[in-house]
Tab-separated table of C-alpha atoms and ligand atoms in Angstrom:
chain	number	residue	atom	x	y	z
A	1	MET	CA	78.709	25.268	34.215
A	2	GLN	CA	78.382	29.032	33.879
A	3	ALA	CA	75.453	30.380	31.836
A	4	THR	CA	76.888	30.313	28.353
A	5	LEU	CA	75.589	30.090	24.820
A	6	TYR	CA	77.690	27.565	22.901
A	7	ILE	CA	77.650	27.647	19.105
A	8	VAL	CA	78.491	24.078	18.232
A	9	ALA	CA	79.537	22.941	14.756
A	10	THR	CA	78.358	19.461	13.769
A	11	PRO	CA	79.343	17.218	10.803
A	12	ILE	CA	78.346	18.022	7.210
A	13	GLY	CA	77.869	14.400	6.247
A	14	ASN	CA	80.272	12.160	8.095
A	15	LEU	CA	79.279	11.759	11.740
A	16	ALA	CA	82.831	10.823	12.702
A	17	ASP	CA	83.853	14.437	12.011
A	18	ILE	CA	82.347	15.717	15.272
A	19	SER	CA	84.943	16.927	17.791
A	20	GLU	CA	85.463	15.517	21.278
A	21	ARG	CA	84.828	18.961	22.692
A	22	ALA	CA	81.511	19.267	20.812
A	23	ILE	CA	80.311	15.938	22.264
A	24	GLU	CA	81.381	16.962	25.753
A	25	ILE	CA	79.572	20.324	25.557
A	26	LEU	CA	76.418	18.770	24.080
A	27	LYS	CA	76.347	16.329	27.011
A	28	GLN	CA	76.937	18.991	29.663
A	29	VAL	CA	74.583	21.826	28.672
A	30	ASP	CA	71.072	22.170	30.109
A	31	LEU	CA	69.478	22.444	26.679
A	32	ILE	CA	70.321	21.896	23.012
A	33	ALA	CA	68.549	24.295	20.636
A	34	ALA	CA	68.437	22.538	17.261
A	35	GLU	CA	67.284	23.654	13.819
A	36	ASP	CA	65.426	20.345	13.368
A	37	THR	CA	65.093	18.182	16.462
A	38	ARG	CA	64.232	15.030	14.487
A	39	HIS	CA	67.200	15.447	12.166
A	40	SER	CA	69.634	15.989	15.060
A	41	LYS	CA	68.412	12.872	16.922
A	42	THR	CA	70.599	10.631	14.718
A	43	LEU	CA	73.707	12.534	15.785
A	44	LEU	CA	72.716	12.708	19.449
A	45	GLU	CA	71.839	8.999	19.607
A	46	ARG	CA	75.095	8.006	17.935
A	47	PHE	CA	77.097	9.735	20.692
A	48	THR	CA	74.672	8.862	23.529
A	49	ILE	CA	73.861	12.508	24.195
A	50	LYS	CA	70.723	12.597	26.336
A	51	THR	CA	70.413	16.353	26.859
A	52	LYS	CA	66.984	17.968	26.494
A	53	ILE	CA	66.449	19.330	22.979
A	54	SER	CA	64.136	22.031	21.620
A	55	ALA	CA	63.492	23.555	18.200
A	56	TYR	CA	65.115	26.776	17.018
A	57	HIS	CA	64.512	27.487	13.352
A	58	GLU	CA	63.813	30.405	11.022
A	59	HIS	CA	60.039	30.235	11.621
A	60	ASN	CA	60.191	30.512	15.411
A	61	GLU	CA	63.513	32.385	15.727
A	62	GLU	CA	61.941	35.624	16.994
A	63	LYS	CA	59.811	34.032	19.706
A	64	VAL	CA	62.293	31.385	20.820
A	65	THR	CA	65.205	33.835	21.007
A	66	SER	CA	63.609	35.694	23.919
A	67	GLN	CA	62.759	32.407	25.692
A	68	LEU	CA	66.338	31.135	25.317
A	69	ILE	CA	67.791	34.453	26.478
A	70	GLN	CA	65.596	34.268	29.583
A	71	GLN	CA	66.844	30.739	30.293
A	72	LEU	CA	70.440	31.917	29.882
A	73	LEU	CA	69.812	34.875	32.196
A	74	ASP	CA	68.391	32.369	34.715
A	75	GLY	CA	71.793	30.678	34.706
A	76	GLN	CA	71.249	27.814	32.257
A	77	SER	CA	73.727	26.892	29.542
A	78	ILE	CA	72.533	26.273	25.998
A	79	ALA	CA	74.159	24.771	22.896
A	80	LEU	CA	72.950	25.835	19.469
A	81	ILE	CA	73.314	23.350	16.619
A	82	SER	CA	72.037	23.344	13.047
A	83	ASP	CA	71.245	20.441	10.716
A	84	ALA	CA	74.815	20.369	9.475
A	85	GLY	CA	78.035	22.313	9.793
A	86	THR	CA	78.489	25.594	11.591
A	87	PRO	CA	75.361	27.363	12.875
A	88	LEU	CA	74.701	30.853	11.405
A	89	ILE	CA	76.532	29.968	8.176
A	90	ASN	CA	73.375	30.029	6.038
A	91	ASP	CA	71.623	28.592	9.074
A	92	PRO	CA	69.589	30.021	11.961
A	93	GLY	CA	71.197	31.587	15.017
A	94	TYR	CA	72.099	35.166	14.123
A	95	LYS	CA	69.319	36.741	16.202
A	96	LEU	CA	70.197	34.574	19.201
A	97	VAL	CA	73.910	35.449	19.095
A	98	VAL	CA	73.106	39.168	18.756
A	99	ALA	CA	70.657	38.999	21.673
A	100	ALA	CA	73.181	37.100	23.801
A	101	HIS	CA	75.803	39.833	23.265
A	102	ASP	CA	73.185	42.525	23.959
A	103	ASN	CA	72.483	40.816	27.302
A	104	ASN	CA	76.163	40.336	28.216
A	105	ILE	CA	75.835	36.568	27.974
A	106	GLN	CA	79.031	34.750	27.142
A	107	VAL	CA	79.044	33.260	23.610
A	108	VAL	CA	81.511	30.417	23.066
A	109	PRO	CA	82.109	28.890	19.632
A	110	ILE	CA	82.928	25.194	19.369
A	111	PRO	CA	84.506	25.076	15.906
A	112	GLY	CA	84.177	22.210	13.498
A	113	PRO	CA	83.025	21.433	9.959
A	114	SER	CA	81.612	23.934	7.522
A	115	ALA	CA	81.090	23.234	3.842
A	116	ILE	CA	82.776	26.536	2.843
A	117	ILE	CA	86.128	25.794	4.449
A	118	THR	CA	85.977	22.095	3.599
A	119	ALA	CA	85.498	22.918	-0.100
A	120	LEU	CA	88.132	25.665	-0.107
A	121	SER	CA	90.764	23.438	1.486
A	122	ALA	CA	90.542	20.955	-1.389
A	123	CYS	CA	89.516	23.163	-4.331
A	124	GLY	CA	92.930	23.682	-5.890
A	125	LEU	CA	92.248	27.363	-6.599
A	126	PRO	CA	93.879	30.385	-4.919
A	127	ILE	CA	92.350	30.745	-1.453
A	128	SER	CA	94.479	33.344	0.302
A	129	LYS	CA	91.614	35.761	-0.383
A	130	PHE	CA	88.037	34.634	-0.954
A	131	ILE	CA	84.456	35.872	-0.773
A	132	TYR	CA	81.618	33.770	0.558
A	133	GLU	CA	78.465	34.505	-1.442
A	134	GLY	CA	76.119	31.876	0.054
A	135	TYR	CA	73.262	30.963	-2.288
A	136	LEU	CA	72.744	32.919	-5.491
A	137	PRO	CA	69.236	34.389	-5.894
A	138	ALA	CA	66.623	31.797	-6.905
A	139	LYS	CA	65.297	33.724	-9.921
A	140	SER	CA	67.363	33.529	-13.132
A	141	GLU	CA	67.429	37.260	-13.822
A	142	ALA	CA	68.523	38.127	-10.286
A	143	ARG	CA	71.140	35.379	-10.437
A	144	LYS	CA	72.553	36.841	-13.670
A	145	THR	CA	72.625	40.329	-12.185
A	146	ARG	CA	74.555	39.128	-9.118
A	147	LEU	CA	77.040	37.196	-11.265
A	148	ARG	CA	77.566	40.228	-13.515
A	149	GLU	CA	78.346	42.277	-10.409
A	150	LEU	CA	80.939	39.655	-9.440
A	151	LYS	CA	82.492	39.295	-12.882
A	152	ASN	CA	85.454	41.557	-12.177
A	153	GLU	CA	86.109	40.306	-8.650
A	154	SER	CA	89.687	39.098	-8.374
A	155	ARG	CA	89.190	37.094	-5.153
A	156	THR	CA	88.006	33.493	-5.276
A	157	LEU	CA	84.220	33.184	-4.990
A	158	VAL	CA	82.430	30.539	-2.929
A	159	PHE	CA	78.770	29.677	-3.551
A	160	TYR	CA	76.375	27.208	-1.976
A	161	GLU	CA	74.083	25.670	-4.547
A	162	ALA	CA	71.029	23.430	-4.594
A	163	PRO	CA	70.979	20.402	-6.938
A	164	HIS	CA	67.961	21.665	-8.904
A	165	ARG	CA	69.802	24.904	-9.731
A	166	ILE	CA	73.358	23.738	-10.310
A	167	VAL	CA	72.928	23.082	-14.062
A	168	GLU	CA	71.560	26.534	-14.787
A	169	SER	CA	74.010	28.291	-12.464
A	170	ILE	CA	77.068	26.732	-14.102
A	171	LYS	CA	75.681	27.647	-17.555
A	172	ILE	CA	75.112	31.264	-16.524
A	173	MET	CA	78.573	31.382	-14.942
A	174	GLN	CA	80.090	30.273	-18.259
A	175	GLU	CA	78.053	32.907	-20.113
A	176	ILE	CA	79.128	35.695	-17.742
A	177	PHE	CA	82.620	34.705	-16.528
A	178	GLY	CA	83.669	33.086	-19.838
A	179	ALA	CA	84.408	29.475	-20.776
A	180	GLU	CA	88.009	29.563	-19.562
A	181	ARG	CA	87.382	30.628	-15.946
A	182	ARG	CA	88.373	27.836	-13.554
A	183	VAL	CA	85.886	26.366	-11.134
A	184	THR	CA	85.774	23.560	-8.597
A	185	VAL	CA	82.538	21.708	-8.008
A	186	ALA	CA	82.578	20.058	-4.571
A	187	ARG	CA	79.697	17.643	-4.190
A	188	GLU	CA	78.616	15.549	-1.195
A	189	LEU	CA	81.668	16.537	0.849
A	190	THR	CA	82.729	13.991	3.484
A	191	LYS	CA	80.032	11.574	2.276
A	192	LYS	CA	80.142	8.282	0.394
A	193	PHE	CA	79.736	9.802	-3.071
A	194	GLU	CA	82.027	12.788	-2.563
A	195	GLN	CA	83.207	14.411	-5.818
A	196	ILE	CA	85.651	17.297	-6.074
A	197	ILE	CA	86.321	18.298	-9.668
A	198	ARG	CA	88.335	21.282	-10.868
A	199	ASP	CA	88.325	22.429	-14.477
A	200	ASN	CA	87.304	25.388	-16.579
A	201	LEU	CA	83.621	26.286	-16.817
A	202	SER	CA	83.058	24.829	-20.281
A	203	VAL	CA	84.525	21.433	-19.305
A	204	ILE	CA	82.559	21.420	-16.042
A	205	ASN	CA	79.392	22.112	-18.070
A	206	GLU	CA	80.203	19.152	-20.321
A	207	LYS	CA	80.851	16.937	-17.298
A	208	ILE	CA	77.455	17.849	-15.878
A	209	GLU	CA	75.752	17.200	-19.230
A	210	SER	CA	77.479	13.833	-19.655
A	211	GLY	CA	76.518	12.804	-16.118
A	212	GLU	CA	80.121	12.541	-14.912
A	213	ILE	CA	79.187	15.129	-12.299
A	214	LYS	CA	75.860	13.980	-10.886
A	215	VAL	CA	73.146	16.542	-10.278
A	216	LYS	CA	72.315	15.088	-6.879
A	217	GLY	CA	73.150	15.920	-3.293
A	218	GLU	CA	74.776	19.019	-1.857
A	219	PHE	CA	77.105	21.364	-3.704
A	220	VAL	CA	79.698	24.014	-3.075
A	221	VAL	CA	80.911	25.844	-6.177
A	222	VAL	CA	84.258	27.620	-5.945
A	223	VAL	CA	85.087	29.995	-8.813
A	224	GLU	CA	88.493	31.526	-9.409
A	225	GLY	CA	88.516	35.316	-9.433
A	226	THR	CA	89.278	37.224	-12.604
A	227	LYS	CA	92.891	37.706	-13.629
A	228	GLU	CA	92.048	40.179	-16.352
A	229	THR	CA	92.142	43.456	-14.529
A	230	SER	CA	93.092	44.679	-11.141
A	231	ILE	CA	90.992	47.794	-11.632
A	232	THR	CA	88.014	47.852	-9.289
A	233	ASP	CA	84.564	49.164	-10.182
A	234	GLN	CA	85.261	52.211	-8.067
A	235	GLU	CA	88.523	52.955	-9.906
A	236	ALA	CA	86.860	52.493	-13.315
A	237	LEU	CA	84.102	54.839	-12.264
A	238	ARG	CA	86.606	57.431	-11.092
A	239	ILE	CA	88.531	57.275	-14.387
A	240	ASN	CA	85.259	57.760	-16.257
A	241	HIS	CA	84.317	60.642	-13.992
A	242	ILE	CA	87.633	62.466	-14.565
A	243	LEU	CA	87.409	61.960	-18.349
A	244	SER	CA	83.796	63.224	-18.348
A	245	GLU	CA	85.026	66.614	-17.156
A	246	LYS	CA	86.714	67.184	-20.547
A	247	LEU	CA	84.899	64.809	-22.897
A	248	SER	CA	81.340	64.000	-23.914
A	249	PRO	CA	79.790	61.082	-21.929
A	250	LYS	CA	80.149	58.855	-24.989
A	251	ASP	CA	83.828	59.664	-25.594
A	252	ALA	CA	84.617	59.486	-21.869
A	253	ALA	CA	83.052	56.034	-21.581
A	254	GLY	CA	84.868	54.874	-24.736
A	255	LEU	CA	88.246	56.015	-23.420
A	256	ALA	CA	87.557	54.726	-19.892
A	257	ALA	CA	86.714	51.346	-21.418
A	258	LYS	CA	90.043	51.278	-23.267
A	259	ILE	CA	92.025	52.271	-20.165
A	260	THR	CA	90.324	49.785	-17.842
A	261	GLY	CA	89.863	46.905	-20.288
A	262	ARG	CA	86.116	46.962	-19.592
A	263	LYS	CA	83.294	47.095	-22.119
A	264	LYS	CA	81.883	50.544	-22.871
A	265	ASN	CA	78.464	49.385	-21.758
A	266	GLU	CA	79.843	48.258	-18.399
A	267	ILE	CA	81.227	51.766	-17.843
A	268	TYR	CA	77.784	53.210	-18.634
A	269	GLN	CA	76.179	50.771	-16.194
A	270	LEU	CA	78.671	51.686	-13.469
A	271	ALA	CA	78.076	55.385	-14.063
A	272	LEU	CA	74.335	54.807	-13.631
A	273	LYS	CA	74.870	53.189	-10.239
A	274	LYS	CA	75.010	55.630	-7.379
A	275	ASP	CA	75.968	53.283	-4.552
A	276	LEU	CA	79.536	52.374	-5.533
B	1	SAM	N1	75.824	25.571	8.099
B	1	SAM	C1	76.282	24.814	6.956
B	1	SAM	C2	77.812	24.968	6.848
B	1	SAM	O1	78.451	25.366	7.814
B	1	SAM	O2	78.343	24.666	5.796
B	1	SAM	C3	75.565	25.211	5.691
B	1	SAM	C4	74.082	25.089	5.736
B	1	SAM	S1	73.293	25.495	4.229
B	1	SAM	C5	71.603	25.510	4.712
B	1	SAM	C6	73.356	23.997	3.329
B	1	SAM	C7	74.232	24.117	2.093
B	1	SAM	O3	75.594	23.939	2.444
B	1	SAM	C8	73.956	23.051	1.039
B	1	SAM	O4	72.890	23.409	0.183
B	1	SAM	C9	75.277	22.995	0.295
B	1	SAM	O5	75.373	24.045	-0.635
B	1	SAM	C10	76.280	23.228	1.432
B	1	SAM	N2	76.680	21.932	2.014
B	1	SAM	C11	76.378	21.457	3.236
B	1	SAM	N3	76.910	20.235	3.406
B	1	SAM	C12	77.563	19.926	2.267
B	1	SAM	C13	78.300	18.805	1.811
B	1	SAM	N4	78.453	17.736	2.569
B	1	SAM	N5	78.839	18.847	0.575
B	1	SAM	C14	78.682	19.923	-0.213
B	1	SAM	N6	77.986	21.006	0.154
B	1	SAM	C15	77.423	21.018	1.369
C-alpha cells in the first residue's frame, strides 16, 4: 500500500451503514487515527479490524499532525476516522488534510454517512441549493444575530443542534423567520428512535412542547429558505446607496425598504455594515 492518508466515513448510528471499502481500508492501513479510540473500538471490534489505533482529537491536533505526517512521509498509510460520520464535518482532521496536501501526500476520501446529507435526503424541503451552517453559536444573543443574518437567505439552511439547545433554537427561529417558515427536525438518524418531522416552525414548537418530538439524542434542523424576496443584502444596500445620493438617509432608507420589501431598520443595519 502506497503512503496515503485515507479519510474514512463511519456510521452515524447504525453500524451496518459502513461500506465494504471502508472496512477493507481500515484493515489494510498501518494506523487508524481516531477522534476517540475507546468510542471507535465498538466499530472496529464489530468488523474484526485489528489495526493499530491512536488518538487524534482537537486537543492534540497540532502535535499529532506533525507526527502523522512524518509517518506518512516514512511510507506508512493512515486512515482518519471520527466518532461518527464524515471526518472534518464538524470533526477533527482539517489540519491533517491541509498538512498532507502541503507535503504532497495523497489524500483519498472513502465516502459514507454524514448527518447533513442523510437529513437533507429525507427532509422534504427544496435541496437543490443549500447552506451548511454547522452549530449555531452557544450564546443566545450570538445565535439570534446569526439567525437574523440568515433571515433573507433563499437557500435551504442546515444546522447541527445539541439536545439542550434545540428548544431555544426552534423558538428563536420562529421569532426571527416567522411562524410559517417550514422546517424539518431530523432526530436520531439511522437509529432505533429515528424521527423526521416536517412542518412549519409554530407547529414544530408545539410538537416539542407536547413531547411528540423528544428533546433527546442528536439533531439536524433543516430550514426552508425565504420565498419573500430574491433581493440579496448586497442588492438592497446598493439600492439604498443610489437613493442616498438624492435623498436624506431617512428618506432613502424608507424608499429602499419599500422597493426591497425589507424593514427600514434592516436597511439601516445593512448600511452600518461595511463588510457586505
Ligand atoms: N462528522 C459528523 C457528520 O458527518 O455528520 C458530525 C459530527 S458533529 C460533532 C455531531 C453532530 O452531528 C450532532 O450533534 C448532530 O447535530 C449531528 N448528528 C450526528 N449524528 C446524527 C444522527 N444520527 N442523527 C441526527 N443528527 C446527527
